Amino acid sequence: MNLITTTRELADVCSRLAEYPFVTVDTEFLRETTFWPKLCVVQMAGPDEAVVVDALADGLDLSCFFELMANEQVVKVFHAGRQDIEIIWHRANMIPHPVFDTQVAAMVLGHGDSVSYDQLVQRLTGQVIDKSSRFTDWARRPLSEAQIAYAEADVTHLRDVYMRLLRDLEKRGRGDWVAEEMAVLISPETYRQDPAVAWQRLKTRVRKPRELGVLIEVAEWRDREAQARDVPRSRVLKDEVIGEIAIQQPTTPEALAQLRSLPKGFERSNWGVAIIETVKRGLARDPKTLPAIERERNSSNGAHATVELLKVLLRMTAERHAVAAKVIATVDDLEQIAADDEADVAALRGWRRELFGNKALALKEGRLALAIDRGRVVAVERPNGEH
């Protein structure tokens, strides 16, 4: 087993991998008890070799690994790489570039929405991955031979998957589609954990400016606490508790104690005192400086029917062109298109507009109809419509 445990070994292997046109990358990490992911193992493979790096080895310096990730001459290949890239961003304050995500490429090529790695490997190579080590404790040392073999197989199979997807993309002329999708994956905004915008992750709906002001302040306070203590957000406050605080707006220990979602005596803790002060800051915010509260979209029968028709058109388009529907448009996209012909959504830009967006607008305007032809949904242009 090729296990790397020293900086010298890692520097040598990174130097060799830098000579290849691409390197496949995966990581094993733990996050159940921390805010930031704890990197345990890094595995890499080029066309002719694969290695497993013990990221927890005493004295190991990962700088040369990060330099390889920044090497513009080497494509870094991940599968569903967002969390792997987040780790690199957090540890080295840089994002690998250029990158290729095989899950995204698989969706563009019609292998389904968010296809899993083991499914993709089996479909493209016929190999079955041994998943018995997937949920083992990657922080425990020494690593077992089974763990090392599992980690190495992840990047060697990924190598084969990448080559097959690349050939298919070139054959079907969809390389640019994948490149467009990579823009989100390599954007620093995707990985920045700015407490000031933490409230945007919450699904809690607020209806009044005062509620929104409190929601923003409490969500920011929670993220700062979680990051400083390196604990999951839920260890500080659960999402539903923040929503309740935003609505109830407790400004005294007695009022905070009335919240059913908080444990008894919480109002007397340091966090309880901090939350009361945070609520007061939220209530003191000028409503004019707050973001606009998103209103529920029109849910009339007409709007609902339009969205349902757009869903049918989306499924038809996805099947016809062998592209995962999720890549073309989301349900939120469809709802926005139903409400606004000029909605600022990806489905009305670039290749998506050519594939689906223009037809969606034509369907809305009555220039396109849906019909059944031998058991399949087809789009039919109206006689007085545009071609």
mmCIF file of C-alpha atoms in Angstrom:
data_model
loop_
_atom_site.group_PDB
_atom_site.id
_atom_site.type_symbol
_atom_site.label_atom_id
_atom_site.label_comp_id
_atom_site.label_asym_id
_atom_site.label_seq_id
_atom_site.Cartn_x
_atom_site.Cartn_y
_atom_site.Cartn_z
ATOM 1 C CA MET A 1 0.000 0.000 0.000
ATOM 2 C CA ASN A 2 1.397 3.396 -0.997
ATOM 3 C CA LEU A 3 0.734 5.393 2.200
ATOM 4 C CA ILE A 4 2.385 8.812 2.454
ATOM 5 C CA THR A 5 3.250 9.944 5.980
ATOM 6 C CA THR A 6 6.152 12.414 5.582
ATOM 7 C CA THR A 7 6.549 15.810 3.953
ATOM 8 C CA ARG A 8 9.467 14.529 1.841
ATOM 9 C CA GLU A 9 7.404 11.665 0.442
ATOM 10 C CA LEU A 10 4.501 13.993 -0.293
ATOM 11 C CA ALA A 11 6.750 16.526 -2.030
ATOM 12 C CA ASP A 12 8.198 13.798 -4.270
ATOM 13 C CA VAL A 13 4.804 12.433 -5.280
ATOM 14 C CA CYS A 14 3.363 15.918 -5.901
ATOM 15 C CA SER A 15 6.341 16.691 -8.119
ATOM 16 C CA ARG A 16 5.618 13.590 -10.185
ATOM 17 C CA LEU A 17 1.871 14.211 -10.353
ATOM 18 C CA ALA A 18 2.508 17.771 -11.552
ATOM 19 C CA GLU A 19 3.873 16.282 -14.795
ATOM 20 C CA TYR A 20 0.519 14.688 -15.658
ATOM 21 C CA PRO A 21 -2.299 16.444 -17.543
ATOM 22 C CA PHE A 22 -4.747 15.567 -14.775
ATOM 23 C CA VAL A 23 -4.890 14.215 -11.245
ATOM 24 C CA THR A 24 -7.911 12.646 -9.572
ATOM 25 C CA VAL A 25 -8.510 13.789 -5.991
ATOM 26 C CA ASP A 26 -10.654 12.714 -3.067
ATOM 27 C CA THR A 27 -10.592 13.287 0.675
ATOM 28 C CA GLU A 28 -11.829 11.569 3.809
ATOM 29 C CA PHE A 29 -12.872 13.865 6.629
ATOM 30 C CA LEU A 30 -14.986 14.134 9.764
ATOM 31 C CA ARG A 31 -17.487 16.867 10.503
ATOM 32 C CA GLU A 32 -20.020 15.463 12.933
ATOM 33 C CA THR A 33 -18.674 17.365 15.944
ATOM 34 C CA THR A 34 -16.987 20.394 14.342
ATOM 35 C CA PHE A 35 -17.906 23.461 12.301
ATOM 36 C CA TRP A 36 -14.907 23.095 10.020
ATOM 37 C CA PRO A 37 -14.257 19.702 8.383
ATOM 38 C CA LYS A 38 -11.355 17.774 9.923
ATOM 39 C CA LEU A 39 -9.177 16.496 7.078
ATOM 40 C CA CYS A 40 -7.986 12.946 7.744
ATOM 41 C CA VAL A 41 -6.889 11.467 4.413
ATOM 42 C CA VAL A 42 -6.090 12.758 0.926
ATOM 43 C CA GLN A 43 -5.936 10.381 -2.021
ATOM 44 C CA MET A 44 -4.617 11.249 -5.472
ATOM 45 C CA ALA A 45 -3.980 9.457 -8.739
ATOM 46 C CA GLY A 46 -2.381 10.299 -12.048
ATOM 47 C CA PRO A 47 -2.506 8.100 -15.158
ATOM 48 C CA ASP A 48 0.236 5.802 -13.822
ATOM 49 C CA GLU A 49 0.201 5.956 -10.021
ATOM 50 C CA ALA A 50 -2.026 6.438 -6.998
ATOM 51 C CA VAL A 51 -1.215 7.414 -3.423
ATOM 52 C CA VAL A 52 -2.976 7.801 -0.097
ATOM 53 C CA VAL A 53 -1.801 10.613 2.174
ATOM 54 C CA ASP A 54 -2.203 10.412 5.944
ATOM 55 C CA ALA A 55 -3.161 14.041 6.542
ATOM 56 C CA LEU A 56 -2.959 13.507 10.330
ATOM 57 C CA ALA A 57 0.614 12.180 10.300
ATOM 58 C CA ASP A 58 2.887 13.954 12.782
ATOM 59 C CA GLY A 59 4.810 16.818 11.219
ATOM 60 C CA LEU A 60 3.263 16.417 7.755
ATOM 61 C CA ASP A 61 3.204 19.693 5.805
ATOM 62 C CA LEU A 62 0.510 19.761 3.113
ATOM 63 C CA SER A 63 1.891 22.837 1.347
ATOM 64 C CA CYS A 64 3.107 20.906 -1.702
ATOM 65 C CA PHE A 65 -0.347 19.319 -2.051
ATOM 66 C CA PHE A 66 -1.933 22.768 -2.079
ATOM 67 C CA GLU A 67 0.633 23.921 -4.647
ATOM 68 C CA LEU A 68 -0.382 21.025 -6.867
ATOM 69 C CA MET A 69 -4.036 21.994 -6.439
ATOM 70 C CA ALA A 70 -3.157 25.512 -7.641
ATOM 71 C CA ASN A 71 -1.128 24.293 -10.630
ATOM 72 C CA GLU A 72 -2.892 25.663 -13.726
ATOM 73 C CA GLN A 73 -1.304 23.004 -15.951
ATOM 74 C CA VAL A 74 -3.003 20.109 -14.162
ATOM 75 C CA VAL A 75 -6.752 19.441 -14.219
ATOM 76 C CA LYS A 76 -8.011 18.417 -10.784
ATOM 77 C CA VAL A 77 -10.758 15.798 -11.082
ATOM 78 C CA PHE A 78 -13.318 15.348 -8.282
ATOM 79 C CA HIS A 79 -16.655 13.598 -7.928
ATOM 80 C CA ALA A 80 -19.196 15.819 -6.149
ATOM 81 C CA GLY A 81 -16.194 17.871 -5.156
ATOM 82 C CA ARG A 82 -17.806 20.736 -3.281
ATOM 83 C CA GLN A 83 -16.876 19.482 0.190
ATOM 84 C CA ASP A 84 -13.370 18.474 -0.913
ATOM 85 C CA ILE A 85 -12.788 21.933 -2.365
ATOM 86 C CA GLU A 86 -14.233 23.550 0.750
ATOM 87 C CA ILE A 87 -11.560 21.774 2.824
ATOM 88 C CA ILE A 88 -8.794 23.076 0.566
ATOM 89 C CA TRP A 89 -10.311 26.565 0.663
ATOM 90 C CA HIS A 90 -10.428 26.522 4.460
ATOM 91 C CA ARG A 91 -6.941 25.067 4.950
ATOM 92 C CA ALA A 92 -5.061 26.970 2.227
ATOM 93 C CA ASN A 93 -7.326 29.914 1.347
ATOM 94 C CA MET A 94 -7.258 28.886 -2.314
ATOM 95 C CA ILE A 95 -9.470 27.012 -4.736
ATOM 96 C CA PRO A 96 -8.101 24.311 -7.053
ATOM 97 C CA HIS A 97 -8.087 25.342 -10.704
ATOM 98 C CA PRO A 98 -8.816 24.091 -13.275
ATOM 99 C CA VAL A 99 -11.281 21.505 -11.975
ATOM 100 C CA PHE A 100 -13.556 18.859 -13.468
ATOM 101 C CA ASP A 101 -16.438 17.354 -11.508
ATOM 102 C CA THR A 102 -17.524 13.941 -12.768
ATOM 103 C CA GLN A 103 -20.923 14.178 -11.080
ATOM 104 C CA VAL A 104 -21.707 17.364 -12.993
ATOM 105 C CA ALA A 105 -20.404 15.875 -16.243
ATOM 106 C CA ALA A 106 -22.518 12.766 -15.670
ATOM 107 C CA MET A 107 -25.642 14.902 -15.245
ATOM 108 C CA VAL A 108 -24.868 16.844 -18.417
ATOM 109 C CA LEU A 109 -24.551 13.506 -20.228
ATOM 110 C CA GLY A 110 -27.864 12.157 -18.940
ATOM 111 C CA HIS A 111 -26.745 9.793 -16.173
ATOM 112 C CA GLY A 112 -29.361 11.157 -13.781
ATOM 113 C CA ASP A 113 -29.654 13.835 -11.096
ATOM 114 C CA SER A 114 -26.763 13.806 -8.589
ATOM 115 C CA VAL A 115 -25.664 10.298 -9.586
ATOM 116 C CA SER A 116 -23.645 8.595 -6.829
ATOM 117 C CA TYR A 117 -20.001 7.703 -7.340
ATOM 118 C CA ASP A 118 -20.409 3.931 -6.979
ATOM 119 C CA GLN A 119 -23.357 3.921 -9.406
ATOM 120 C CA LEU A 120 -21.367 5.883 -11.967
ATOM 121 C CA VAL A 121 -18.325 3.619 -11.619
ATOM 122 C CA GLN A 122 -20.421 0.497 -12.121
ATOM 123 C CA ARG A 123 -22.292 2.000 -15.070
ATOM 124 C CA LEU A 124 -19.196 3.203 -16.927
ATOM 125 C CA THR A 125 -16.561 0.618 -15.975
ATOM 126 C CA GLY A 126 -18.519 -2.415 -14.792
ATOM 127 C CA GLN A 127 -16.567 -2.402 -11.519
ATOM 128 C CA VAL A 128 -18.308 -2.755 -8.150
ATOM 129 C CA ILE A 129 -16.853 -0.645 -5.332
ATOM 130 C CA ASP A 130 -16.373 -2.240 -1.920
ATOM 131 C CA LYS A 131 -18.183 0.247 0.329
ATOM 132 C CA SER A 132 -17.453 -1.497 3.637
ATOM 133 C CA SER A 133 -14.891 1.143 4.723
ATOM 134 C CA ARG A 134 -16.944 4.195 3.727
ATOM 135 C CA PHE A 135 -18.237 5.034 7.188
ATOM 136 C CA THR A 136 -15.239 3.960 9.242
ATOM 137 C CA ASP A 137 -13.461 6.300 11.660
ATOM 138 C CA TRP A 138 -10.945 8.031 9.413
ATOM 139 C CA ALA A 139 -9.346 9.834 12.355
ATOM 140 C CA ARG A 140 -8.309 6.621 14.121
ATOM 141 C CA ARG A 141 -4.705 5.538 13.675
ATOM 142 C CA PRO A 142 -3.199 3.410 12.339
ATOM 143 C CA LEU A 143 -5.264 3.272 9.160
ATOM 144 C CA SER A 144 -6.219 -0.289 8.272
ATOM 145 C CA GLU A 145 -5.208 -1.936 5.024
ATOM 146 C CA ALA A 146 -8.897 -2.055 4.086
ATOM 147 C CA GLN A 147 -9.228 1.713 4.597
ATOM 148 C CA ILE A 148 -6.139 2.437 2.528
ATOM 149 C CA ALA A 149 -7.309 0.121 -0.262
ATOM 150 C CA TYR A 150 -10.752 1.773 -0.246
ATOM 151 C CA ALA A 151 -9.244 5.270 -0.392
ATOM 152 C CA GLU A 152 -6.897 4.347 -3.233
ATOM 153 C CA ALA A 153 -9.664 2.658 -5.237
ATOM 154 C CA ASP A 154 -11.724 5.840 -5.047
ATOM 155 C CA VAL A 155 -9.219 7.755 -7.161
ATOM 156 C CA THR A 156 -8.181 4.926 -9.481
ATOM 157 C CA HIS A 157 -11.802 4.269 -10.489
ATOM 158 C CA LEU A 158 -12.286 8.029 -10.782
ATOM 159 C CA ARG A 159 -9.466 8.077 -13.301
ATOM 160 C CA ASP A 160 -11.325 5.641 -15.561
ATOM 161 C CA VAL A 161 -14.644 7.463 -15.113
ATOM 162 C CA TYR A 162 -13.037 10.787 -16.036
ATOM 163 C CA MET A 163 -11.554 9.467 -19.267
ATOM 164 C CA ARG A 164 -14.848 7.929 -20.381
ATOM 165 C CA LEU A 165 -16.851 11.063 -19.569
ATOM 166 C CA LEU A 166 -14.308 13.284 -21.295
ATOM 167 C CA ARG A 167 -14.548 11.254 -24.509
ATOM 168 C CA ASP A 168 -18.340 11.347 -24.386
ATOM 169 C CA LEU A 169 -18.373 15.116 -23.795
ATOM 170 C CA GLU A 170 -16.075 15.681 -26.754
ATOM 171 C CA LYS A 171 -18.158 13.375 -28.946
ATOM 172 C CA ARG A 172 -21.398 15.185 -28.081
ATOM 173 C CA GLY A 173 -19.918 18.685 -28.022
ATOM 174 C CA ARG A 174 -20.891 19.420 -24.429
ATOM 175 C CA GLY A 175 -17.534 20.342 -22.949
ATOM 176 C CA ASP A 176 -18.586 23.992 -22.682
ATOM 177 C CA TRP A 177 -21.702 22.979 -20.735
ATOM 178 C CA VAL A 178 -19.569 21.398 -18.020
ATOM 179 C CA ALA A 179 -17.159 24.337 -18.019
ATOM 180 C CA GLU A 180 -20.095 26.671 -17.381
ATOM 181 C CA GLU A 181 -21.191 24.540 -14.418
ATOM 182 C CA MET A 182 -17.685 24.685 -12.931
ATOM 183 C CA ALA A 183 -18.033 28.448 -12.427
ATOM 184 C CA VAL A 184 -20.065 27.927 -9.245
ATOM 185 C CA LEU A 185 -17.740 25.204 -7.982
ATOM 186 C CA ILE A 186 -14.635 27.384 -8.253
ATOM 187 C CA SER A 187 -16.190 30.610 -6.975
ATOM 188 C CA PRO A 188 -14.893 31.755 -3.562
ATOM 189 C CA GLU A 189 -18.429 32.905 -2.757
ATOM 190 C CA THR A 190 -19.491 29.263 -2.703
ATOM 191 C CA TYR A 191 -17.219 28.565 0.260
ATOM 192 C CA ARG A 192 -17.074 31.778 2.259
ATOM 193 C CA GLN A 193 -18.720 31.316 5.651
ATOM 194 C CA ASP A 194 -19.655 34.949 6.275
ATOM 195 C CA PRO A 195 -21.725 35.168 9.482
ATOM 196 C CA ALA A 196 -23.358 38.371 8.194
ATOM 197 C CA VAL A 197 -25.281 36.384 5.550
ATOM 198 C CA ALA A 198 -25.861 33.252 7.627
ATOM 199 C CA TRP A 199 -29.589 34.070 7.819
ATOM 200 C CA GLN A 200 -29.922 33.345 4.096
ATOM 201 C CA ARG A 201 -29.402 29.624 4.747
ATOM 202 C CA LEU A 202 -32.423 29.468 7.031
ATOM 203 C CA LYS A 203 -35.708 28.208 5.650
ATOM 204 C CA THR A 204 -37.599 30.032 8.391
ATOM 205 C CA ARG A 205 -40.082 32.489 6.921
ATOM 206 C CA VAL A 206 -40.453 35.904 8.517
ATOM 207 C CA ARG A 207 -43.190 38.359 7.590
ATOM 208 C CA LYS A 208 -42.247 41.592 9.368
ATOM 209 C CA PRO A 209 -39.137 43.794 9.244
ATOM 210 C CA ARG A 210 -38.646 43.522 13.025
ATOM 211 C CA GLU A 211 -38.647 39.747 12.753
ATOM 212 C CA LEU A 212 -36.144 39.878 9.903
ATOM 213 C CA GLY A 213 -33.842 42.187 11.868
ATOM 214 C CA VAL A 214 -33.769 39.767 14.790
ATOM 215 C CA LEU A 215 -33.342 36.769 12.492
ATOM 216 C CA ILE A 216 -30.297 38.343 10.818
ATOM 217 C CA GLU A 217 -28.629 39.262 14.111
ATOM 218 C CA VAL A 218 -29.242 35.937 15.856
ATOM 219 C CA ALA A 219 -28.137 33.896 12.829
ATOM 220 C CA GLU A 220 -24.939 35.961 12.621
ATOM 221 C CA TRP A 221 -24.300 35.519 16.361
ATOM 222 C CA ARG A 222 -24.780 31.740 16.063
ATOM 223 C CA ASP A 223 -22.331 31.434 13.175
ATOM 224 C CA ARG A 224 -19.680 33.477 14.989
ATOM 225 C CA GLU A 225 -20.040 31.291 18.068
ATOM 226 C CA ALA A 226 -19.962 28.065 16.052
ATOM 227 C CA GLN A 227 -16.882 29.118 14.085
ATOM 228 C CA ALA A 228 -15.022 30.386 17.146
ATOM 229 C CA ARG A 229 -15.715 27.191 19.113
ATOM 230 C CA ASP A 230 -15.442 24.941 16.032
ATOM 231 C CA VAL A 231 -18.735 23.195 16.732
ATOM 232 C CA PRO A 232 -21.726 22.527 14.434
ATOM 233 C CA ARG A 233 -24.290 25.326 14.247
ATOM 234 C CA SER A 234 -26.916 23.067 15.795
ATOM 235 C CA ARG A 235 -24.766 22.726 18.919
ATOM 236 C CA VAL A 236 -25.244 26.443 19.505
ATOM 237 C CA LEU A 237 -28.846 26.905 18.333
ATOM 238 C CA LYS A 238 -31.029 24.856 16.020
ATOM 239 C CA ASP A 239 -32.567 26.564 13.002
ATOM 240 C CA GLU A 240 -36.111 26.301 14.356
ATOM 241 C CA VAL A 241 -35.042 27.987 17.602
ATOM 242 C CA ILE A 242 -33.718 30.979 15.658
ATOM 243 C CA GLY A 243 -37.060 31.206 13.878
ATOM 244 C CA GLU A 244 -38.931 31.171 17.183
ATOM 245 C CA ILE A 245 -36.644 33.829 18.666
ATOM 246 C CA ALA A 246 -37.205 36.036 15.601
ATOM 247 C CA ILE A 247 -40.972 35.831 16.065
ATOM 248 C CA GLN A 248 -41.126 36.054 19.880
ATOM 249 C CA GLN A 249 -38.296 38.620 20.225
ATOM 250 C CA PRO A 250 -37.445 38.003 23.910
ATOM 251 C CA THR A 251 -35.650 40.961 25.488
ATOM 252 C CA THR A 252 -35.622 39.747 29.118
ATOM 253 C CA PRO A 253 -34.521 36.484 30.761
ATOM 254 C CA GLU A 254 -38.150 35.850 31.710
ATOM 255 C CA ALA A 255 -39.308 36.160 28.102
ATOM 256 C CA LEU A 256 -36.467 33.934 26.877
ATOM 257 C CA ALA A 257 -37.425 31.306 29.447
ATOM 258 C CA GLN A 258 -40.888 31.107 27.876
ATOM 259 C CA LEU A 259 -39.509 29.653 24.638
ATOM 260 C CA ARG A 260 -40.339 25.959 24.588
ATOM 261 C CA SER A 261 -37.504 25.123 22.217
ATOM 262 C CA LEU A 262 -34.811 26.132 24.746
ATOM 263 C CA PRO A 263 -33.769 23.956 27.693
ATOM 264 C CA LYS A 264 -34.725 24.985 31.208
ATOM 265 C CA GLY A 265 -32.283 27.476 32.710
ATOM 266 C CA PHE A 266 -30.844 28.500 29.322
ATOM 267 C CA GLU A 267 -31.859 32.107 29.967
ATOM 268 C CA ARG A 268 -29.304 32.279 32.820
ATOM 269 C CA SER A 269 -26.394 31.003 30.727
ATOM 270 C CA ASN A 270 -23.818 33.166 28.972
ATOM 271 C CA TRP A 271 -25.438 32.283 25.667
ATOM 272 C CA GLY A 272 -28.830 33.288 27.045
ATOM 273 C CA VAL A 273 -27.509 36.711 28.013
ATOM 274 C CA ALA A 274 -25.851 37.083 24.596
ATOM 275 C CA ILE A 275 -29.064 36.182 22.758
ATOM 276 C CA ILE A 276 -31.071 38.799 24.659
ATOM 277 C CA GLU A 277 -28.563 41.479 23.660
ATOM 278 C CA THR A 278 -28.582 40.182 20.094
ATOM 279 C CA VAL A 279 -32.382 40.408 19.938
ATOM 280 C CA LYS A 280 -32.188 44.008 21.128
ATOM 281 C CA ARG A 281 -29.708 44.814 18.339
ATOM 282 C CA GLY A 282 -32.057 43.246 15.830
ATOM 283 C CA LEU A 283 -35.009 45.283 17.049
ATOM 284 C CA ALA A 284 -32.935 48.460 16.901
ATOM 285 C CA ARG A 285 -32.058 48.034 13.226
ATOM 286 C CA ASP A 286 -33.477 50.577 10.819
ATOM 287 C CA PRO A 287 -36.119 48.759 8.728
ATOM 288 C CA LYS A 288 -35.022 50.770 5.688
ATOM 289 C CA THR A 289 -31.591 49.105 5.787
ATOM 290 C CA LEU A 290 -32.966 45.555 5.874
ATOM 291 C CA PRO A 291 -33.258 43.320 2.797
ATOM 292 C CA ALA A 292 -36.691 43.104 1.228
ATOM 293 C CA ILE A 293 -38.773 40.286 2.650
ATOM 294 C CA GLU A 294 -39.456 37.700 -0.027
ATOM 295 C CA ARG A 295 -43.144 37.343 -0.579
ATOM 296 C CA GLU A 296 -44.754 34.071 -1.493
ATOM 297 C CA ARG A 297 -45.176 33.747 -5.215
ATOM 298 C CA ASN A 298 -48.589 33.808 -6.798
ATOM 299 C CA SER A 299 -50.146 30.411 -6.141
ATOM 300 C CA SER A 300 -53.280 30.927 -8.239
ATOM 301 C CA ASN A 301 -54.631 28.019 -10.239
ATOM 302 C CA GLY A 302 -53.294 29.592 -13.431
ATOM 303 C CA ALA A 303 -49.759 29.961 -12.094
ATOM 304 C CA HIS A 304 -49.834 26.443 -10.666
ATOM 305 C CA ALA A 305 -51.004 25.007 -14.000
ATOM 306 C CA THR A 306 -48.224 26.852 -15.829
ATOM 307 C CA VAL A 307 -45.578 25.416 -13.515
ATOM 308 C CA GLU A 308 -46.978 21.917 -13.988
ATOM 309 C CA LEU A 309 -46.851 22.298 -17.782
ATOM 310 C CA LEU A 310 -43.275 23.588 -17.550
ATOM 311 C CA LYS A 311 -42.358 20.507 -15.497
ATOM 312 C CA VAL A 312 -43.694 18.280 -18.275
ATOM 313 C CA LEU A 313 -41.746 20.261 -20.869
ATOM 314 C CA LEU A 314 -38.612 20.002 -18.717
ATOM 315 C CA ARG A 315 -38.899 16.219 -18.372
ATOM 316 C CA MET A 316 -39.516 15.886 -22.104
ATOM 317 C CA THR A 317 -36.493 18.059 -22.922
ATOM 318 C CA ALA A 318 -34.251 16.198 -20.477
ATOM 319 C CA GLU A 319 -35.193 12.814 -21.910
ATOM 320 C CA ARG A 320 -34.858 13.934 -25.512
ATOM 321 C CA HIS A 321 -31.389 15.406 -25.049
ATOM 322 C CA ALA A 322 -30.161 12.947 -22.379
ATOM 323 C CA VAL A 323 -29.440 15.627 -19.797
ATOM 324 C CA ALA A 324 -30.414 15.475 -16.137
ATOM 325 C CA ALA A 325 -33.439 17.734 -15.606
ATOM 326 C CA LYS A 326 -31.820 19.207 -12.484
ATOM 327 C CA VAL A 327 -28.994 20.635 -14.590
ATOM 328 C CA ILE A 328 -31.368 22.380 -16.978
ATOM 329 C CA ALA A 329 -33.751 23.957 -14.450
ATOM 330 C CA THR A 330 -34.906 23.691 -10.861
ATOM 331 C CA VAL A 331 -38.478 23.907 -9.608
ATOM 332 C CA ASP A 332 -37.650 27.395 -8.337
ATOM 333 C CA ASP A 333 -36.529 28.337 -11.872
ATOM 334 C CA LEU A 334 -39.841 27.102 -13.264
ATOM 335 C CA GLU A 335 -41.842 29.070 -10.699
ATOM 336 C CA GLN A 336 -39.934 32.230 -11.552
ATOM 337 C CA ILE A 337 -40.363 31.681 -15.298
ATOM 338 C CA ALA A 338 -44.088 31.135 -14.772
ATOM 339 C CA ALA A 339 -44.272 34.522 -13.034
ATOM 340 C CA ASP A 340 -41.859 36.516 -15.213
ATOM 341 C CA ASP A 341 -40.704 36.113 -18.831
ATOM 342 C CA GLU A 342 -37.453 37.888 -17.948
ATOM 343 C CA ALA A 343 -36.723 36.030 -14.721
ATOM 344 C CA ASP A 344 -33.044 36.080 -13.725
ATOM 345 C CA VAL A 345 -32.546 32.308 -13.712
ATOM 346 C CA ALA A 346 -29.966 30.028 -15.309
ATOM 347 C CA ALA A 347 -32.653 28.298 -17.378
ATOM 348 C CA LEU A 348 -33.072 31.497 -19.429
ATOM 349 C CA ARG A 349 -29.358 31.898 -20.170
ATOM 350 C CA GLY A 350 -26.794 30.273 -22.439
ATOM 351 C CA TRP A 351 -27.199 26.696 -23.610
ATOM 352 C CA ARG A 352 -30.102 26.131 -21.217
ATOM 353 C CA ARG A 353 -32.127 28.828 -22.961
ATOM 354 C CA GLU A 354 -31.445 27.247 -26.351
ATOM 355 C CA LEU A 355 -32.349 23.809 -25.049
ATOM 356 C CA PHE A 356 -35.319 24.673 -22.829
ATOM 357 C CA GLY A 357 -35.830 28.346 -21.980
ATOM 358 C CA ASN A 358 -37.088 29.529 -25.347
ATOM 359 C CA LYS A 359 -39.564 26.636 -25.487
ATOM 360 C CA ALA A 360 -40.713 27.408 -21.945
ATOM 361 C CA LEU A 361 -41.534 30.984 -22.930
ATOM 362 C CA ALA A 362 -43.235 29.820 -26.121
ATOM 363 C CA LEU A 363 -45.359 27.413 -24.076
ATOM 364 C CA LYS A 364 -46.368 30.253 -21.753
ATOM 365 C CA GLU A 365 -47.315 32.466 -24.663
ATOM 366 C CA GLY A 366 -49.342 29.787 -26.475
ATOM 367 C CA ARG A 367 -46.885 29.492 -29.353
ATOM 368 C CA LEU A 368 -46.073 25.925 -28.327
ATOM 369 C CA ALA A 369 -48.354 23.082 -27.262
ATOM 370 C CA LEU A 370 -47.730 19.716 -25.641
ATOM 371 C CA ALA A 371 -49.288 16.587 -27.117
ATOM 372 C CA ILE A 372 -49.054 12.803 -26.873
ATOM 373 C CA ASP A 373 -47.552 10.967 -29.824
ATOM 374 C CA ARG A 374 -47.394 7.167 -29.551
ATOM 375 C CA GLY A 375 -47.229 7.332 -25.781
ATOM 376 C CA ARG A 376 -44.604 10.091 -25.554
ATOM 377 C CA VAL A 377 -44.977 13.790 -24.816
ATOM 378 C CA VAL A 378 -43.976 15.972 -27.768
ATOM 379 C CA ALA A 379 -43.882 19.712 -28.350
ATOM 380 C CA VAL A 380 -46.014 21.008 -31.197
ATOM 381 C CA GLU A 381 -45.642 24.508 -32.614
ATOM 382 C CA ARG A 382 -48.938 26.340 -33.051
ATOM 383 C CA PRO A 383 -49.795 27.174 -36.707
ATOM 384 C CA ASN A 384 -49.431 30.921 -36.099
ATOM 385 C CA GLY A 385 -46.388 30.565 -33.837
ATOM 386 C CA GLU A 386 -42.723 31.177 -34.536
ATOM 387 C CA HIS A 387 -40.418 28.396 -35.665
#
